[in-house]
């Protein structure tokens, strides 16, 4: 028997992560924040100097970057995401890169590349 998959969808700031953590703890499931996966590509792009207008490079990056998502449902895990073995750090939620993140999440080739991890 396979483990159930529960999904939570909603607007930014609506409490998806809070609810997801509670559900993961209640059902003893890993917490997979799919938004972190896209943010990981954004962190890698910033570190490499790839901009929002370089969609082909972003798509290629999504296929080559190594992302490790912490699936611990604790309220304050020691780390959330590692990008190529390095903690994503404050870049992960830096609003200065909102346009880049939005662009990354809309590129079909990026979405296809990240689906297996999700």
Coordinates of N, CA and C in Angstrom, one line a residue:
X1 N 0.8 -1.2 0.0 CA 0.0 0.0 0.0 C 0.9 1.3 0.0
X2 N 0.5 2.2 -0.8 CA 1.3 3.4 -0.9 C 0.8 4.5 0.1
X3 N 1.6 5.4 0.5 CA 1.2 6.4 1.5 C 0.3 7.4 0.8
X4 N -0.6 7.9 1.5 CA -1.5 8.9 0.9 C -0.8 10.2 0.6
X5 N -1.3 11.0 -0.4 CA -0.7 12.3 -0.7 C -1.8 13.3 -0.5
X6 N -1.5 14.2 0.4 CA -2.4 15.3 0.7 C -1.9 16.6 0.1
X7 N -2.7 17.3 -0.5 CA -2.2 18.6 -1.1 C -3.0 19.8 -0.5
X8 N -2.3 20.9 -0.4 CA -2.9 22.1 0.2 C -2.6 23.2 -0.8
X9 N -3.6 23.9 -1.3 CA -3.4 24.9 -2.3 C -4.0 26.2 -1.7
X10 N -3.5 27.3 -2.2 CA -4.1 28.6 -1.7 C -3.1 29.7 -2.1
X11 N -3.6 30.9 -1.7 CA -2.8 32.1 -2.0 C -1.6 32.3 -1.1
X12 N -0.7 33.1 -1.5 CA 0.5 33.4 -0.7 C 0.0 34.0 0.7
X13 N 0.6 33.4 1.7 CA 0.3 33.9 3.1 C -1.0 33.4 3.6
X14 N -1.6 32.4 3.0 CA -3.0 31.9 3.5 C -2.9 30.9 4.5
X15 N -1.6 30.4 4.8 CA -1.5 29.4 5.9 C -1.3 28.0 5.3
X16 N -0.9 27.8 4.1 CA -0.7 26.5 3.5 C 0.4 25.7 4.2
X17 N 1.5 26.4 4.5 CA 2.6 25.7 5.2 C 2.2 25.3 6.6
X18 N 1.5 26.2 7.3 CA 1.1 25.8 8.7 C 0.1 24.7 8.7
X19 N -0.8 24.7 7.8 CA -1.8 23.5 7.7 C -1.0 22.3 7.2
X20 N -0.2 22.4 6.3 CA 0.6 21.3 5.8 C 1.4 20.6 6.9
X21 N 2.1 21.4 7.7 CA 2.9 20.9 8.8 C 2.0 20.1 9.8
X22 N 0.8 20.7 10.1 CA -0.1 20.0 11.0 C -0.6 18.7 10.5
X23 N -1.0 18.7 9.2 CA -1.4 17.5 8.6 C -0.3 16.4 8.5
X24 N 0.9 16.9 8.1 CA 2.0 15.9 8.1 C 2.3 15.3 9.4
X25 N 2.3 16.1 10.5 CA 2.5 15.5 11.8 C 1.3 14.6 12.2
X26 N 0.1 15.0 12.0 CA -1.0 14.2 12.4 C -1.0 12.8 11.7
X27 N -0.7 12.8 10.4 CA -0.7 11.6 9.6 C 0.6 10.9 9.5
X28 N 1.6 11.4 10.2 CA 3.0 10.9 10.1 C 3.5 10.8 8.7
X29 N 3.4 11.9 8.0 CA 3.8 12.0 6.6 C 4.9 13.0 6.4
X30 N 5.7 12.9 5.4 CA 6.7 13.9 5.1 C 6.0 15.2 4.6
X31 N 6.6 16.3 4.9 CA 6.1 17.6 4.4 C 6.9 18.0 3.2
X32 N 6.3 18.1 2.0 CA 7.0 18.5 0.8 C 6.3 19.8 0.4
X33 N 7.1 20.9 0.6 CA 6.7 22.2 0.2 C 7.2 22.4 -1.2
X34 N 6.3 22.3 -2.2 CA 6.7 22.3 -3.6 C 7.2 23.7 -4.0
X35 N 6.7 24.7 -3.3 CA 7.2 26.1 -3.5 C 8.7 26.2 -3.3
X36 N 9.2 25.4 -2.3 CA 10.7 25.4 -2.0 C 11.5 24.9 -3.2
X37 N 10.9 24.0 -4.0 CA 11.6 23.5 -5.1 C 11.9 24.6 -6.1
X38 N 10.9 25.4 -6.4 CA 11.0 26.5 -7.3 C 11.9 27.5 -6.8
X39 N 11.8 27.8 -5.5 CA 12.7 28.7 -4.8 C 14.2 28.3 -4.9
X40 N 14.4 26.9 -4.8 CA 15.7 26.4 -5.0 C 16.4 26.7 -6.3
X41 N 15.6 26.6 -7.4 CA 16.1 27.0 -8.7 C 16.4 28.5 -8.7
X42 N 15.5 29.3 -8.1 CA 15.8 30.7 -8.0 C 17.1 31.0 -7.3
X43 N 17.3 30.3 -6.1 CA 18.6 30.5 -5.4 C 19.8 30.2 -6.3
X44 N 19.7 29.1 -7.0 CA 20.8 28.6 -7.9 C 21.0 29.7 -9.0
X45 N 19.9 30.2 -9.5 CA 20.0 31.2 -10.6 C 20.7 32.5 -10.1
X46 N 20.3 32.9 -8.9 CA 20.9 34.1 -8.3 C 22.4 33.9 -8.1
X47 N 22.7 32.7 -7.5 CA 24.1 32.4 -7.3 C 25.0 32.4 -8.6
X48 N 24.3 32.0 -9.7 CA 25.0 31.9 -11.0 C 24.9 33.2 -11.8
X49 N 24.1 34.1 -11.4 CA 23.9 35.3 -12.2 C 23.0 35.2 -13.3
X50 N 22.1 34.2 -13.3 CA 21.1 34.0 -14.4 C 19.8 34.9 -14.1
X51 N 19.4 35.7 -15.0 CA 18.3 36.6 -14.8 C 17.0 36.0 -15.3
X52 N 15.9 36.7 -15.0 CA 14.6 36.3 -15.4 C 14.4 36.3 -16.9
X53 N 15.2 37.1 -17.6 CA 15.0 37.1 -19.1 C 15.8 36.0 -19.8
X54 N 16.5 35.1 -19.0 CA 17.3 34.1 -19.6 C 16.5 32.7 -19.4
X55 N 15.4 32.6 -20.1 CA 14.5 31.4 -19.8 C 15.2 30.1 -20.2
X56 N 16.0 30.1 -21.3 CA 16.6 28.8 -21.7 C 17.6 28.4 -20.7
X57 N 18.4 29.3 -20.1 CA 19.4 29.0 -19.1 C 18.7 28.6 -17.8
X58 N 17.5 29.2 -17.5 CA 16.8 28.7 -16.3 C 16.2 27.3 -16.5
X59 N 15.8 27.0 -17.7 CA 15.3 25.6 -17.9 C 16.4 24.6 -17.8
X60 N 17.6 25.0 -18.3 CA 18.7 24.1 -18.2 C 19.2 23.9 -16.8
X61 N 19.1 25.0 -16.1 CA 19.5 25.0 -14.6 C 18.6 24.1 -13.9
X62 N 17.3 24.1 -14.1 CA 16.4 23.2 -13.4 C 16.7 21.7 -13.6
X63 N 17.3 21.4 -14.7 CA 17.7 20.0 -15.0 C 19.0 19.6 -14.3
X64 N 19.8 20.6 -14.0 CA 21.2 20.3 -13.5 C 21.4 20.5 -12.0
X65 N 20.6 21.4 -11.4 CA 20.8 21.8 -10.0 C 20.4 20.6 -9.1
X66 N 21.1 20.4 -8.0 CA 20.7 19.4 -7.0 C 20.0 20.1 -5.9
X67 N 18.8 19.7 -5.6 CA 18.0 20.2 -4.6 C 17.7 19.2 -3.5
X68 N 17.8 19.5 -2.3 CA 17.5 18.6 -1.2 C 16.5 19.3 -0.3
X69 N 15.3 18.8 -0.2 CA 14.2 19.5 0.6 C 14.1 18.7 1.9
X70 N 14.1 19.5 3.0 CA 13.9 18.9 4.3 C 12.4 18.6 4.5
X71 N 12.0 17.4 4.7 CA 10.6 17.0 4.8 C 10.1 16.9 6.2
X72 N 11.0 17.3 7.1 CA 10.6 17.3 8.6 C 9.5 18.3 8.8
X73 N 8.4 17.8 9.5 CA 7.3 18.7 9.7 C 7.4 19.5 11.0
X74 N 8.6 19.6 11.6 CA 8.8 20.4 12.8 C 8.5 21.9 12.4
X75 N 8.1 22.6 13.5 CA 7.8 24.1 13.2 C 9.0 24.9 12.8
X76 N 10.1 24.5 13.3 CA 11.3 25.3 13.0 C 12.5 24.3 12.7
X77 N 12.5 23.7 11.5 CA 13.5 22.7 11.2 C 14.9 23.4 11.1
X78 N 16.0 22.7 11.3 CA 17.3 23.3 11.2 C 17.6 23.9 9.9
X79 N 17.1 23.3 8.8 CA 17.3 23.9 7.5 C 16.1 23.5 6.6
X80 N 15.8 24.2 5.6 CA 14.7 23.9 4.7 C 15.1 23.3 3.4
X81 N 16.1 23.9 2.8 CA 16.5 23.5 1.5 C 18.0 23.6 1.3
X82 N 18.6 22.7 0.6 CA 20.0 22.7 0.2 C 20.0 22.8 -1.3
X83 N 20.8 23.7 -1.8 CA 21.0 23.9 -3.3 C 22.4 23.5 -3.6
X84 N 22.6 22.5 -4.4 CA 23.9 22.0 -4.7 C 24.8 21.8 -3.4
X85 N 24.1 21.2 -2.4 CA 24.8 20.8 -1.2 C 25.0 22.0 -0.2
X86 N 24.5 23.2 -0.5 CA 24.7 24.3 0.3 C 23.4 24.9 0.8
X87 N 23.2 25.2 2.1 CA 22.0 25.7 2.6 C 21.6 26.9 1.8
X88 N 20.3 27.0 1.4 CA 19.8 28.1 0.6 C 19.9 29.4 1.4
X89 N 19.8 29.4 2.7 CA 19.9 30.6 3.5 C 18.8 31.7 3.2
X90 N 19.2 32.9 3.5 CA 18.2 34.0 3.4 C 17.7 34.3 1.9
X91 N 18.5 33.8 0.9 CA 18.1 34.0 -0.5 C 16.7 33.3 -0.7
X92 N 16.5 32.3 0.0 CA 15.3 31.5 -0.2 C 14.0 32.3 -0.1
X93 N 13.9 33.3 0.7 CA 12.7 34.1 0.9 C 12.9 35.6 0.6
X94 N 14.0 35.9 -0.1 CA 14.3 37.3 -0.4 C 13.4 37.9 -1.4
X95 N 12.6 38.9 -1.0 CA 11.6 39.4 -1.9 C 12.2 40.2 -3.1
X96 N 13.5 40.5 -3.0 CA 14.1 41.1 -4.2 C 14.1 40.3 -5.4
X97 N 13.9 39.0 -5.3 CA 14.0 38.0 -6.4 C 12.6 37.5 -6.8
X98 N 11.5 38.2 -6.4 CA 10.2 37.8 -6.7 C 9.9 37.6 -8.2
X99 N 10.4 38.5 -9.0 CA 10.2 38.4 -10.5 C 10.8 37.2 -11.0
X100 N 12.1 36.9 -10.6 CA 12.8 35.8 -11.0 C 12.0 34.5 -10.6
X101 N 11.6 34.4 -9.4 CA 10.8 33.3 -8.9 C 9.5 33.1 -9.7
X102 N 8.8 34.1 -10.0 CA 7.6 34.1 -10.7 C 7.9 33.5 -12.2
X103 N 8.9 34.0 -12.8 CA 9.3 33.6 -14.1 C 9.6 32.1 -14.1
X104 N 10.5 31.7 -13.2 CA 10.9 30.3 -13.1 C 9.7 29.4 -13.0
X105 N 8.7 29.8 -12.1 CA 7.6 28.9 -11.9 C 6.6 28.8 -13.1
X106 N 6.8 29.6 -14.1 CA 5.9 29.6 -15.3 C 6.6 29.0 -16.5
X107 N 7.8 28.6 -16.4 CA 8.5 28.0 -17.6 C 8.1 26.5 -17.6
X108 N 7.4 26.1 -18.7 CA 7.0 24.7 -18.8 C 8.2 23.7 -18.6
X109 N 9.3 24.0 -19.2 CA 10.5 23.0 -19.1 C 11.0 22.9 -17.6
X110 N 10.9 24.0 -16.9 CA 11.3 24.0 -15.5 C 10.3 23.1 -14.7
X111 N 9.0 23.4 -15.0 CA 8.0 22.6 -14.3 C 8.2 21.1 -14.5
X112 N 8.4 20.7 -15.8 CA 8.6 19.3 -16.1 C 9.9 18.8 -15.4
X113 N 10.9 19.5 -15.3 CA 12.2 19.1 -14.7 C 12.0 18.9 -13.2
X114 N 11.2 19.7 -12.6 CA 11.1 19.6 -11.1 C 10.0 18.6 -10.6
X115 N 9.1 18.2 -11.5 CA 8.1 17.3 -11.1 C 8.5 16.0 -10.4
X116 N 9.6 15.4 -10.9 CA 10.0 14.1 -10.2 C 10.3 14.4 -8.7
X117 N 11.0 15.5 -8.4 CA 11.3 15.8 -7.0 C 10.1 16.1 -6.2
X118 N 9.1 16.7 -6.8 CA 7.9 17.0 -6.0 C 7.1 15.7 -5.8

